[in-house]
GROMACS .gro file of C-alpha atoms in nm:
model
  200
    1UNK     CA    1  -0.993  -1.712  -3.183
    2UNK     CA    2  -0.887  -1.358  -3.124
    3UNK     CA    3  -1.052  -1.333  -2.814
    4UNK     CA    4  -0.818  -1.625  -2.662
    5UNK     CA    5  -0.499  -1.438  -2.713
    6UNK     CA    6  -0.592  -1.141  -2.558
    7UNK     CA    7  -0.789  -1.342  -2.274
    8UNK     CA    8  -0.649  -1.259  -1.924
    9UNK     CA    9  -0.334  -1.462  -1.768
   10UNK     CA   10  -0.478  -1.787  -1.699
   11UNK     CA   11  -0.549  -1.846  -1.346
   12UNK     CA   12  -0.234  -2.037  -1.216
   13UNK     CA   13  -0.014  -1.825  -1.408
   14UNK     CA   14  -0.188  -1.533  -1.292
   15UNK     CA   15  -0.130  -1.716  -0.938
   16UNK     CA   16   0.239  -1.784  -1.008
   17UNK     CA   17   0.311  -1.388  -1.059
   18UNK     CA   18   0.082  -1.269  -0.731
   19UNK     CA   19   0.329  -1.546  -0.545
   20UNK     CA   20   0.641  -1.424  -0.709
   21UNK     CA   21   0.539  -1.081  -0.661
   22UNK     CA   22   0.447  -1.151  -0.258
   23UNK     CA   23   0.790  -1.342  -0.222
   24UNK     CA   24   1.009  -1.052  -0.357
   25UNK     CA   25   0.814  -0.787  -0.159
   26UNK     CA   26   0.948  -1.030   0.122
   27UNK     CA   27   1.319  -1.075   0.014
   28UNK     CA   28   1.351  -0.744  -0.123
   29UNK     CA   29   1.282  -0.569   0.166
   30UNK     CA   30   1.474  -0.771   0.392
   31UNK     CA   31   1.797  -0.774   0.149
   32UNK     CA   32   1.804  -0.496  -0.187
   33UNK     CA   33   2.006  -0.758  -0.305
   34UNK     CA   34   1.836  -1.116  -0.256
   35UNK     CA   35   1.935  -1.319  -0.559
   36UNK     CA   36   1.656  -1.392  -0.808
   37UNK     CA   37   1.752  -1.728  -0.774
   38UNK     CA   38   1.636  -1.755  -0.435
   39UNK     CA   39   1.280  -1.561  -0.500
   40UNK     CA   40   1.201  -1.756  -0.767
   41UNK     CA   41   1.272  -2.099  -0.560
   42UNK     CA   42   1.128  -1.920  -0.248
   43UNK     CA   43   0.808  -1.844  -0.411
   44UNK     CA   44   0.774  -2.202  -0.593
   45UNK     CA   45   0.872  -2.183  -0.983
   46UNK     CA   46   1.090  -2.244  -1.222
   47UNK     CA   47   1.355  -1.985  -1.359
   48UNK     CA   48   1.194  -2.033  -1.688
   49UNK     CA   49   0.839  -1.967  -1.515
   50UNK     CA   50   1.022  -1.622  -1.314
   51UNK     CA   51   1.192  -1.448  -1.603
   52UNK     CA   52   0.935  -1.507  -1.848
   53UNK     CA   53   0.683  -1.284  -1.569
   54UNK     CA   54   0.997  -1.075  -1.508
   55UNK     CA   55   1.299  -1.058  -1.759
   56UNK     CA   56   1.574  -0.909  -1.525
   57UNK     CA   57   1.577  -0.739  -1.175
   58UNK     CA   58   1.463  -0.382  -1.256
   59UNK     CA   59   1.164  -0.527  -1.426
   60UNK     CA   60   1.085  -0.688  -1.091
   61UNK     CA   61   1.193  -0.423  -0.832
   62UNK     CA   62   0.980  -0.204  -1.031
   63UNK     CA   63   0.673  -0.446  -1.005
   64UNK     CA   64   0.653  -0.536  -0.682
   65UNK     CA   65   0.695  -0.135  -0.612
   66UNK     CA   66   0.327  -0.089  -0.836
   67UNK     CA   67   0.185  -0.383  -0.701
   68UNK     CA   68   0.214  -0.302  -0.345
   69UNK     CA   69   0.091   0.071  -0.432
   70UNK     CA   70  -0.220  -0.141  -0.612
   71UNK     CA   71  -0.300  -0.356  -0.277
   72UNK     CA   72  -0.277  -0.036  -0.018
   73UNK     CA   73  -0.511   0.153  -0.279
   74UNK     CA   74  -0.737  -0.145  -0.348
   75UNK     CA   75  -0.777  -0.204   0.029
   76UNK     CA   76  -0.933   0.146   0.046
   77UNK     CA   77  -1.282  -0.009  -0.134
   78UNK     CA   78  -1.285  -0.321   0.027
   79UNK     CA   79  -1.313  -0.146   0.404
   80UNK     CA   80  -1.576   0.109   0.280
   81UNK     CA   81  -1.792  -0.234   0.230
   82UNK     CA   82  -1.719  -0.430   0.553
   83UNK     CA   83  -1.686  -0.104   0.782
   84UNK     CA   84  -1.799   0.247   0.892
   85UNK     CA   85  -1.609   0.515   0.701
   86UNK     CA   86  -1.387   0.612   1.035
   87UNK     CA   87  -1.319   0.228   1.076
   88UNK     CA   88  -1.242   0.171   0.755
   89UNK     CA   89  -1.001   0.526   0.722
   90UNK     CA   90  -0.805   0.448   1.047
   91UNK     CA   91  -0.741   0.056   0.931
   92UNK     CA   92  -0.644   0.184   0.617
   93UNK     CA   93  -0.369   0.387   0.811
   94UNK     CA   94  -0.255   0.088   0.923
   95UNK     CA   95  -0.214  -0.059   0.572
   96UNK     CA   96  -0.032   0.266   0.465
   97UNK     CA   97   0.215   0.255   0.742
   98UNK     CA   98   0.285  -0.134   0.680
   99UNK     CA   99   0.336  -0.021   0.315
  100UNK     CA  100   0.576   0.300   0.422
  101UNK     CA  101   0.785   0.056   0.636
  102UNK     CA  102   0.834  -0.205   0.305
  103UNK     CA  103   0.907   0.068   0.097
  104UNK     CA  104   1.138   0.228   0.353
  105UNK     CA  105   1.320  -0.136   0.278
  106UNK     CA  106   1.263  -0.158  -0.112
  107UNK     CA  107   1.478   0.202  -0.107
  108UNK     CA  108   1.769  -0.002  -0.141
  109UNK     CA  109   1.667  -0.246  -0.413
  110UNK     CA  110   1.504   0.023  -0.610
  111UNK     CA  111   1.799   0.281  -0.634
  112UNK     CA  112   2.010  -0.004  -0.688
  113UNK     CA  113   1.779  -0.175  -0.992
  114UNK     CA  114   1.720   0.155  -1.170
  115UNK     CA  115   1.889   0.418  -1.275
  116UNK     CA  116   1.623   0.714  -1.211
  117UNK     CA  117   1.615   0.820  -0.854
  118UNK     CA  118   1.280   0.852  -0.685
  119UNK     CA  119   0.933   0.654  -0.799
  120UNK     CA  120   0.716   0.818  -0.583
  121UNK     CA  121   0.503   0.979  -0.873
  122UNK     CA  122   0.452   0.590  -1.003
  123UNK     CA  123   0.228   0.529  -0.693
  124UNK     CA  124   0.098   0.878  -0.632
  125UNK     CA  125  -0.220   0.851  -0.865
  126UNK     CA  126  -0.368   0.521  -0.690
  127UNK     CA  127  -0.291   0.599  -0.337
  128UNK     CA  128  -0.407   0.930  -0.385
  129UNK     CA  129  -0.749   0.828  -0.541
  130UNK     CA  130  -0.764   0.602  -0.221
  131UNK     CA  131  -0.727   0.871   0.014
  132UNK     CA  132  -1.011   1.056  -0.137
  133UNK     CA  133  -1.236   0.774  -0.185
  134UNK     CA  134  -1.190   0.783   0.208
  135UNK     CA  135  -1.185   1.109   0.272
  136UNK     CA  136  -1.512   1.191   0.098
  137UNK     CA  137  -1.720   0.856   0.238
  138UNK     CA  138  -1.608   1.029   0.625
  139UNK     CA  139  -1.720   1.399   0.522
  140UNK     CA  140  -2.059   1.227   0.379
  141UNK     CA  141  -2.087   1.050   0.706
  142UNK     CA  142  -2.006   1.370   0.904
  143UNK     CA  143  -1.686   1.149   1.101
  144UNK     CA  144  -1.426   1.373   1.008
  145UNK     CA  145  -1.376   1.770   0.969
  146UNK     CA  146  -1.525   1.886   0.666
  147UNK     CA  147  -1.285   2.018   0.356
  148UNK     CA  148  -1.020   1.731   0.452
  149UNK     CA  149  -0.809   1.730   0.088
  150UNK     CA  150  -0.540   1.487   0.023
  151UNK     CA  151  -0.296   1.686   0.020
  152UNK     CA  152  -0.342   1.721   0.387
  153UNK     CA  153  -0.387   1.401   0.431
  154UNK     CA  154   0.003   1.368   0.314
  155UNK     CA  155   0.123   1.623   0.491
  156UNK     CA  156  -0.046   1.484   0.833
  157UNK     CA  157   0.110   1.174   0.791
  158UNK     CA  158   0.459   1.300   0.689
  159UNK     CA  159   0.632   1.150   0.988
  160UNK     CA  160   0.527   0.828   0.838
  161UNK     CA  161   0.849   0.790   0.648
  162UNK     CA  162   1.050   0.915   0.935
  163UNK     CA  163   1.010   0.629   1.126
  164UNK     CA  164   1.288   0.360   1.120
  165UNK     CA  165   1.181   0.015   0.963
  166UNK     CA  166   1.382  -0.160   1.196
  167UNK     CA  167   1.257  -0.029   1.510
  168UNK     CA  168   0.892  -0.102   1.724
  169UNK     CA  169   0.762   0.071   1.403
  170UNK     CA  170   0.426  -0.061   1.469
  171UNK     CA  171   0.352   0.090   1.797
  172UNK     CA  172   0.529   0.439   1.695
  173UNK     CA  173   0.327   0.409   1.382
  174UNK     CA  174  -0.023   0.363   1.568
  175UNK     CA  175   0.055   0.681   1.766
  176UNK     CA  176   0.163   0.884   1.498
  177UNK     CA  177  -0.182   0.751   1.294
  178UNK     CA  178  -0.430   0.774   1.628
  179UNK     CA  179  -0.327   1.157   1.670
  180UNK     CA  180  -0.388   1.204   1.325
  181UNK     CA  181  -0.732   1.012   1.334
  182UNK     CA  182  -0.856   1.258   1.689
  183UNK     CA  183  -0.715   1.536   1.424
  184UNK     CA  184  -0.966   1.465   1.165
  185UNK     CA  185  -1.224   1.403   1.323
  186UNK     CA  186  -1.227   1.724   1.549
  187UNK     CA  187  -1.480   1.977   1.410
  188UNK     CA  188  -1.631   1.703   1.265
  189UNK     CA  189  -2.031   1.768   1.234
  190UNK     CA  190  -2.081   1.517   1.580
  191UNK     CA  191  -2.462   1.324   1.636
  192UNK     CA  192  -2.624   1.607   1.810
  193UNK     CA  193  -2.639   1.362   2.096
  194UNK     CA  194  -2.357   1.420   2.210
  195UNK     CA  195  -2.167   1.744   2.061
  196UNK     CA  196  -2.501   1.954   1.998
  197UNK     CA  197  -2.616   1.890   2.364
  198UNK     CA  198  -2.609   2.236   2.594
  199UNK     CA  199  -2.366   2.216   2.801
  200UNK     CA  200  -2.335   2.249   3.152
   0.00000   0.00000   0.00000
């Protein structure tokens, strides 16, 4: 009997929080101050449904803040399996910078839900393992300069969270993360095809 009560959130009310969770990612970023109201009717539940998942705003703002950090870092793992480590790093740089640009728009909502200033450190850990997980599966493969740490990795993507959300972040974003990309991978140990080849 024990085992029941500490079984996993059942499916659809596993379902019901991932949708709630999506939605306020959504109207958070787009307003700090969307009315819960509106998320939870937005995203298909009851109030009862919402703040038993999520008792008041901070409890939410602060949730969809890990669970976004959760689904960049995740996505690391599932492109190592589908694609070749430099594939799979630069699409991930993609994912980062769509995550940079929500969180440059859940700035508002968190400051204004909590009273402590920056969360930064709450995603650091699983972004950070992601980055590695990357980092070493492209210095195994010989794509990318050898010694890459991810602390470098942060500082070459700095500008990241310079660029303004509202603009053609997307475009700015690609040419901030391709210059990065040729950046890693020169000195990288090349197929001696074509860097090991005598020249001239």
């Amino acid at each position: 009997m024990r085992e029941k009560k500490d079984a996993p959130l059942r499916s659809d009310a596993q379902r019901n929080r991932e949708r709630i969770l999506e939605v306020a990612l959504e109207e958070l970023t787009r307003a700090a101050d969307a009315p819960l109201s509106a998320i939870a009717k937005k995203a298909g539940v009851g109030q009862a449904t919402f703040y038993r998942n999520f008792p008041n705003r901070e409890s939410l703002v602060l949730e969809v803040y890990r669970y976004e950090v959760q689904q960049v870092a995740d996505t690391a793992a599932q492109l190592l399996d589908t694609r070749s480590p430099d594939q799979a790093l630069r699409e991930w740089m993609d994912r980062l910078a769509q995550y940079a640009m929500a969180k440059a728009g859940l700035a508002d909502a968190l400051r204004k839900a909590t009273a402590h200033g920056s969360l930064a450190a709450s995603g650091h850990g699983p972004v950070t393992s992601a980055v590695a997980l990357l980092l070493k599966a492209n210095e195994e493969a010989g794509t990318i300069r050898p010694g890459m740490t991810p602390d470098d990795f942060s500082l070459a993507i700095a500008g990241l969270w310079q660029i303004d959300p509202h603009s053609d972040w997307q475009s700015r974003a690609g040419r901030l993360l391709d210059l990065v990309m040729d950046g890693l991978r020169t000195g990288a140990p090349a197929p001696a095809s074509h860097r090991d080849a005598p020249e001239g």
